[in-house]
XYZ file of C-alpha atoms in Angstrom:
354
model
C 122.602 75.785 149.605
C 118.703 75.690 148.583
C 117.540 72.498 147.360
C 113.799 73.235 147.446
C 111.418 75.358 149.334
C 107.649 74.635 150.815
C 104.656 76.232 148.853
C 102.130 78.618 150.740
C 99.621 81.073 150.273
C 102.620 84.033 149.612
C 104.580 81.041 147.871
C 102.240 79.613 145.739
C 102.581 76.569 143.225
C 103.395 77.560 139.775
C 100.142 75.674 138.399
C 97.270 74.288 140.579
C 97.707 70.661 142.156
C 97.787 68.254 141.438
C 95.068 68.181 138.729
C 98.600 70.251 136.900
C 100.477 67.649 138.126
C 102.235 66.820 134.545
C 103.653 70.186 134.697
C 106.844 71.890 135.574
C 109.149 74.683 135.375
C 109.308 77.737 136.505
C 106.538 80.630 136.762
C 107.518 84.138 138.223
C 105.299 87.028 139.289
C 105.782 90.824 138.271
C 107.169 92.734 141.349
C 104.548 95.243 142.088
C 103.879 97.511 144.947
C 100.942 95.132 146.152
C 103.429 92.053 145.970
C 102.472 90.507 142.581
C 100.208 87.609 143.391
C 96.946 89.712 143.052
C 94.283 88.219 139.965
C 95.366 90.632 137.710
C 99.473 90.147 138.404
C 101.256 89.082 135.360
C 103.961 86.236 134.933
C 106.576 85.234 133.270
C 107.234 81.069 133.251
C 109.250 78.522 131.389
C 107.056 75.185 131.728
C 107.436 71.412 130.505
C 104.271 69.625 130.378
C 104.866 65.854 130.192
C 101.123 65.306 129.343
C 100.481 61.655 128.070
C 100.781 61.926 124.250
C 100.324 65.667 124.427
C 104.028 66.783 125.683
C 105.212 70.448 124.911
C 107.157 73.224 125.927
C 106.476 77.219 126.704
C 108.701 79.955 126.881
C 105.922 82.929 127.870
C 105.887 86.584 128.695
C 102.769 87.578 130.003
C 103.994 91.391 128.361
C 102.189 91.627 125.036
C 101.296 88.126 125.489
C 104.603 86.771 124.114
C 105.700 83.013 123.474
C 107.433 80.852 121.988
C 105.663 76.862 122.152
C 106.840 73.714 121.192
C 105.626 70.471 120.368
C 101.227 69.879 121.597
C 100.628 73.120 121.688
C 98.223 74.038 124.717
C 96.930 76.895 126.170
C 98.885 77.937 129.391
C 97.854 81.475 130.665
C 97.480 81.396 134.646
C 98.340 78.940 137.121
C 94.792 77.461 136.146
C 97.328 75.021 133.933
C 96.057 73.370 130.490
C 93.338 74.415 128.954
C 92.620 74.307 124.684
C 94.526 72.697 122.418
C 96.080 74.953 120.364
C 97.774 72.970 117.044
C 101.131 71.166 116.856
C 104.460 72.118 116.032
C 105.880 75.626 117.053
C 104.560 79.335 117.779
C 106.436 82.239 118.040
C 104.219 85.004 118.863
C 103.253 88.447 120.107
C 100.700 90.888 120.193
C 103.483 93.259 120.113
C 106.189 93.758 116.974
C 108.746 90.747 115.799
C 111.916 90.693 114.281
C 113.744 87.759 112.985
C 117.021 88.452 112.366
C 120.302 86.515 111.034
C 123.412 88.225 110.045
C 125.149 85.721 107.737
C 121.799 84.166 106.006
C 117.909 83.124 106.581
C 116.690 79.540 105.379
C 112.784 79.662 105.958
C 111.375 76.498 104.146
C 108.769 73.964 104.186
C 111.409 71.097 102.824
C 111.103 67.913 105.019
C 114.061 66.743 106.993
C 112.506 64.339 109.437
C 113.771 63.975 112.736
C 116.306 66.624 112.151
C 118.373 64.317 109.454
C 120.995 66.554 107.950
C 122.449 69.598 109.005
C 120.339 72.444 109.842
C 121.725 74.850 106.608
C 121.130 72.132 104.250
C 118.771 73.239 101.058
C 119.747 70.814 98.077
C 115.602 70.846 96.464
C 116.066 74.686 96.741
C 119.349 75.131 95.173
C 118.679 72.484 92.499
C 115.410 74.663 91.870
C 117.534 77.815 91.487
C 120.228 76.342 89.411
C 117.493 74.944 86.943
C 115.449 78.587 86.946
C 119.070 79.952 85.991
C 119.760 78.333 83.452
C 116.085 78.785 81.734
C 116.557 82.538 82.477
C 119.952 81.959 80.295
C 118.616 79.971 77.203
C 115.480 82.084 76.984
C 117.704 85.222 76.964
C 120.267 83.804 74.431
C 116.994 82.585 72.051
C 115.898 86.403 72.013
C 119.213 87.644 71.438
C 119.373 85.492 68.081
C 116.174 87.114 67.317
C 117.668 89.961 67.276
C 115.667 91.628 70.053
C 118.379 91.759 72.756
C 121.850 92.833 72.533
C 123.464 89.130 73.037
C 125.423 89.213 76.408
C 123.305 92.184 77.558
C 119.952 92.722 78.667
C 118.653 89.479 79.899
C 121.473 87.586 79.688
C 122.843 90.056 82.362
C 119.720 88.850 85.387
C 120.518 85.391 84.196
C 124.401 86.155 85.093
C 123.376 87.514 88.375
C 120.735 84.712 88.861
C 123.592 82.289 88.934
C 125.499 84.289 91.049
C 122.901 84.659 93.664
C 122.548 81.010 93.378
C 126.132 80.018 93.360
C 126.352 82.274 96.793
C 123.426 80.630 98.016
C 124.284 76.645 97.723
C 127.739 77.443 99.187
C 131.480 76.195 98.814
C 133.766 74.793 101.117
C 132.551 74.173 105.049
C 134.039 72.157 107.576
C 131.086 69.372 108.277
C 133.502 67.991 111.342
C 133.546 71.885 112.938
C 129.996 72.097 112.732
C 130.312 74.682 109.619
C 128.476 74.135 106.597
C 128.828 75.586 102.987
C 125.323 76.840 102.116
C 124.733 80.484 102.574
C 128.080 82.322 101.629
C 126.187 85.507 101.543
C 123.435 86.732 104.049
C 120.698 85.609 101.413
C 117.129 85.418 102.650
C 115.558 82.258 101.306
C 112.086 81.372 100.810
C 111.297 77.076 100.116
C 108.439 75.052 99.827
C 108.038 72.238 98.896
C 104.161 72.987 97.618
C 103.502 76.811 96.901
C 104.254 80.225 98.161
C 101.252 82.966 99.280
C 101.572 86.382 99.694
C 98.543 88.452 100.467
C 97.428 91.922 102.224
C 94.486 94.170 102.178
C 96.782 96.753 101.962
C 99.729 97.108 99.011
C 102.618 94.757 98.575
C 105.792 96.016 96.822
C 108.553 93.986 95.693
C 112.577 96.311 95.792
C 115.510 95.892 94.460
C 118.848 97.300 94.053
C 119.545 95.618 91.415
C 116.804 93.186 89.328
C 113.847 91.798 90.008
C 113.624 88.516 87.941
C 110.751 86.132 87.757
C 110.746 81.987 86.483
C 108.249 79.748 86.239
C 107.959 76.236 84.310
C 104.555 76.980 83.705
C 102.754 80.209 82.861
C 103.369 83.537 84.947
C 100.201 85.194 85.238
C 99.433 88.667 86.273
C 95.559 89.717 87.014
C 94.569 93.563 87.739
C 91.261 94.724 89.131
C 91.775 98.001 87.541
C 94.924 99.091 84.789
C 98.084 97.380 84.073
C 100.631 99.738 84.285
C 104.277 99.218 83.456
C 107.034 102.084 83.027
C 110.649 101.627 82.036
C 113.150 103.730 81.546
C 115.442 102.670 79.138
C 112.561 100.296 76.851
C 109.989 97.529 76.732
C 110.945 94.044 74.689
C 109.121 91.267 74.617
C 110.026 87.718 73.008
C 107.710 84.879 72.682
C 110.113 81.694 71.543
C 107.451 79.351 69.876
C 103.874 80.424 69.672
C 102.201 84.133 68.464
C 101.569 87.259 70.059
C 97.738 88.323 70.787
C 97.201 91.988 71.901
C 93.051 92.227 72.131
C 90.826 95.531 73.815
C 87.698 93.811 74.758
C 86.349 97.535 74.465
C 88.187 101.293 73.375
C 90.770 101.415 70.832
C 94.053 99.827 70.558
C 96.264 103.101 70.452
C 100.615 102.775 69.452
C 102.428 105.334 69.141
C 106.378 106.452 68.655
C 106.718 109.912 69.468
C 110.631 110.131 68.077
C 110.965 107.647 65.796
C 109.219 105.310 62.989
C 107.058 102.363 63.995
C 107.979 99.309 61.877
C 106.005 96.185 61.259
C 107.478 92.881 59.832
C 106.689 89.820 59.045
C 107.927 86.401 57.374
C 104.634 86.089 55.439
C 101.720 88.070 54.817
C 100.592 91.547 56.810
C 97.260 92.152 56.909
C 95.264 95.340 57.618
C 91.341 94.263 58.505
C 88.306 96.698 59.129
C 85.674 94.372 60.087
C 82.677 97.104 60.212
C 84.257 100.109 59.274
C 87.473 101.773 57.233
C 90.993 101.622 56.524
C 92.542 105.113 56.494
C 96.498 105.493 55.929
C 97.119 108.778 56.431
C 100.608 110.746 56.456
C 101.777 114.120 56.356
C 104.466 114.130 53.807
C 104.190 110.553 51.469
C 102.040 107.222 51.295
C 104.190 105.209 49.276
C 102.876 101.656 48.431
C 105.162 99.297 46.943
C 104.349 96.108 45.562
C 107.470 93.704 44.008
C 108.064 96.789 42.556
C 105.528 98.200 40.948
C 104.577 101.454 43.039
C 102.478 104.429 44.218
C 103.326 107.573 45.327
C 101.149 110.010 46.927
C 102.166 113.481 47.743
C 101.534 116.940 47.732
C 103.489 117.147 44.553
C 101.013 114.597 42.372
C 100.197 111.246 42.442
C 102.837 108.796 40.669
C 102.175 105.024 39.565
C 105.175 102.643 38.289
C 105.163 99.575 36.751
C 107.454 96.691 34.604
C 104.125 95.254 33.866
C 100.811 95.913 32.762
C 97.996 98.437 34.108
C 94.618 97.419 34.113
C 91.731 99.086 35.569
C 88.087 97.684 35.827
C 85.397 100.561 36.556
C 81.136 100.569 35.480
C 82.828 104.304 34.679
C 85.816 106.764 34.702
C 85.066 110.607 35.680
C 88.179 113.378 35.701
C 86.973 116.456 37.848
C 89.197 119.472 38.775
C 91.959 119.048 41.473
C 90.966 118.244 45.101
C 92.742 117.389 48.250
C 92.000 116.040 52.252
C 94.969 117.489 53.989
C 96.033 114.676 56.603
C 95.814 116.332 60.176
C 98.943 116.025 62.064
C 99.018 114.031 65.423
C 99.686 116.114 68.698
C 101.527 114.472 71.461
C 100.518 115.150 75.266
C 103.768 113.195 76.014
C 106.830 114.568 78.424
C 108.365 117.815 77.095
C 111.929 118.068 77.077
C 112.986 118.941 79.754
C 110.363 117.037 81.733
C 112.327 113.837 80.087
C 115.766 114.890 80.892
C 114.479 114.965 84.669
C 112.940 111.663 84.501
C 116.276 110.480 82.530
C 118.465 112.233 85.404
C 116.536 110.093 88.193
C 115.026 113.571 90.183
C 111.630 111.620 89.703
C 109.643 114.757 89.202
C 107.645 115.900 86.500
């Protein structure tokens, strides 16, 4: 049996002495053809340092430079010892890749639990968050499906449905506290926390998947800034439902341009609909008819004539009346650059090429 073994110049201390005298552990040298112990060798070493208010921990890999520190974090690289401080807490890192991985769930969160109180699984902020975001995906979706601009039970009220869901899966049922098994996490849900704010940033692209939906809730405003265009595509429609105040759709410059290339655009409102030109003119223009209908008294304008009803009376104010010969502006007919048939039957079919 070894107990212990004298240091010399082939068995050197792990870190210099005894200035390194507050730390242990062990530090290994790469077997190489010239023994290892040359400047350049690398190391592996697991130290303690039981430095005076500074304590800490390393698990290091001289391969890629990879580590894992706990507690004062110092820098440890040779057998030099301590040198900067580094920050406090933990590090895992590597110049090389990284992969977390969990097979039944991942809890990353910023959620105090001092001293370790609790159990490790435990998330009550974050599922109380996630219950309360469900149920304002749930009353916002059932207020625009009594405006009649869902289909009630569809649409939105189907994310909210597997909001709660996701939710339900992710606070957990059952556990065994006295086995060491706890309830949260039925599923192998990634989970994001904080207790102040979330940042995601990248010079490159960031995209956001999913199999299924993508749903966003905030109590305050969501808001979405774009260097360049704002682009949104969906399949199967747009709808858009604001519960209490207006709608405002404004081009600081070029035109405002809708248009339904199948069907009829209809606009309605409780009270009055008004038509401005603030520099320039109105023009109604159509094909076939202009009808204009006013608590019924009416004009029709057509190819065919022009024909004016009334219950009541006419009057007409004019400095003067002329009747010339017949005249027309033939409306011209708007072209659409838009998908051809078949083009939207791919697109419809998912081959997602045009």
């Amino acid at each position: 049996i070894c107990t212990g073994h004298v240091h010399n110049q082939v068995n050197m201390p792990p870190w210099e002495l005894p200035g390194q005298g507050a730390l242990s552990g062990f530090r290994s040298r790469e077997l190489t053809k010239g023994g290892g112990n040359g400047a350049a060798g690398r190391s592996n070493h697991l130290l303690m340092d039981d430095t005076d208010g500074r304590i800490q921990a390393q698990l290091k890999s001289d391969h890629q430079s990879s580590s894992l520190s706990l507690g004062f974090i110092t820098r440890v690289e040779d057998n030099a010892g301590r040198k900067d401080p580094r920050g406090e807490g933990f590090e895992l890192r590597t110049d090389g890749h990284g992969v977390l991985r969990a097979q039944d769930g991942l809890l990353i969160t910023t959620e105090a639990r001092p001293e370790a109180a609790r159990h490790a699984k435990d998330m009550g902020e974050t599922a109380s968050r996630l219950k309360a975001a469900c149920g304002q995906h749930d009353g916002l979706a059932e207020a625009a499906a009594a405006a009649k601009l869902q289909d009630g039970g569809q649409d939105q009220a189907l994310v909210a449905k597997a909001l709660e869901a996701q939710a339900n899966a992710i606070e957990g049922s059952g556990g065994h506290a006295s086995g060491g098994r706890f309830p949260e996490l039925d599923e192998p849900q990634l989970v994001l926390a904080s207790a102040a704010g979330i940042a995601a940033t990248t010079t490159g692209s960031l995209h956001l998947q999913a199999g299924e939906h993508v749903a966003l809730t905030s109590e305050g405003h969501t808001s979405f800034s774009a260097a360049k265009r704002l682009l949104v595509s969906a399949k199967d429609g747009i709808r858009l439902f604001a519960l209490k105040s207006g709608m405002k759709w404004i081009a600081g410059n070029g035109k405002v341009q809708i248009e339904a290339h199948k069907d009829r655009i209809d606009l309605t409102a409780k009270k009055a609909v008004r038509i401005t030109s603030t520099t320039n003119e109105v023009r109604i223009s159509a094909p076939v008819k202009v009808v204009v209908n006013g608590a019924g008294s009416f004009t029709e304008w057509s190819s065919a004539g022009i024909l004016h009803g009334t219950l009541g009376g006419w009057v007409e104010h004019a400095a003067s009346h002329a009747k010339l010969g017949p005249a027309s502006s033939p409306s011209s007919p708007q072209t659409y650059e838009g998908c051809s048939p078949s083009d939207s039957k791919a697109v419809a079919g998912g081959t997602g090429t045009i």
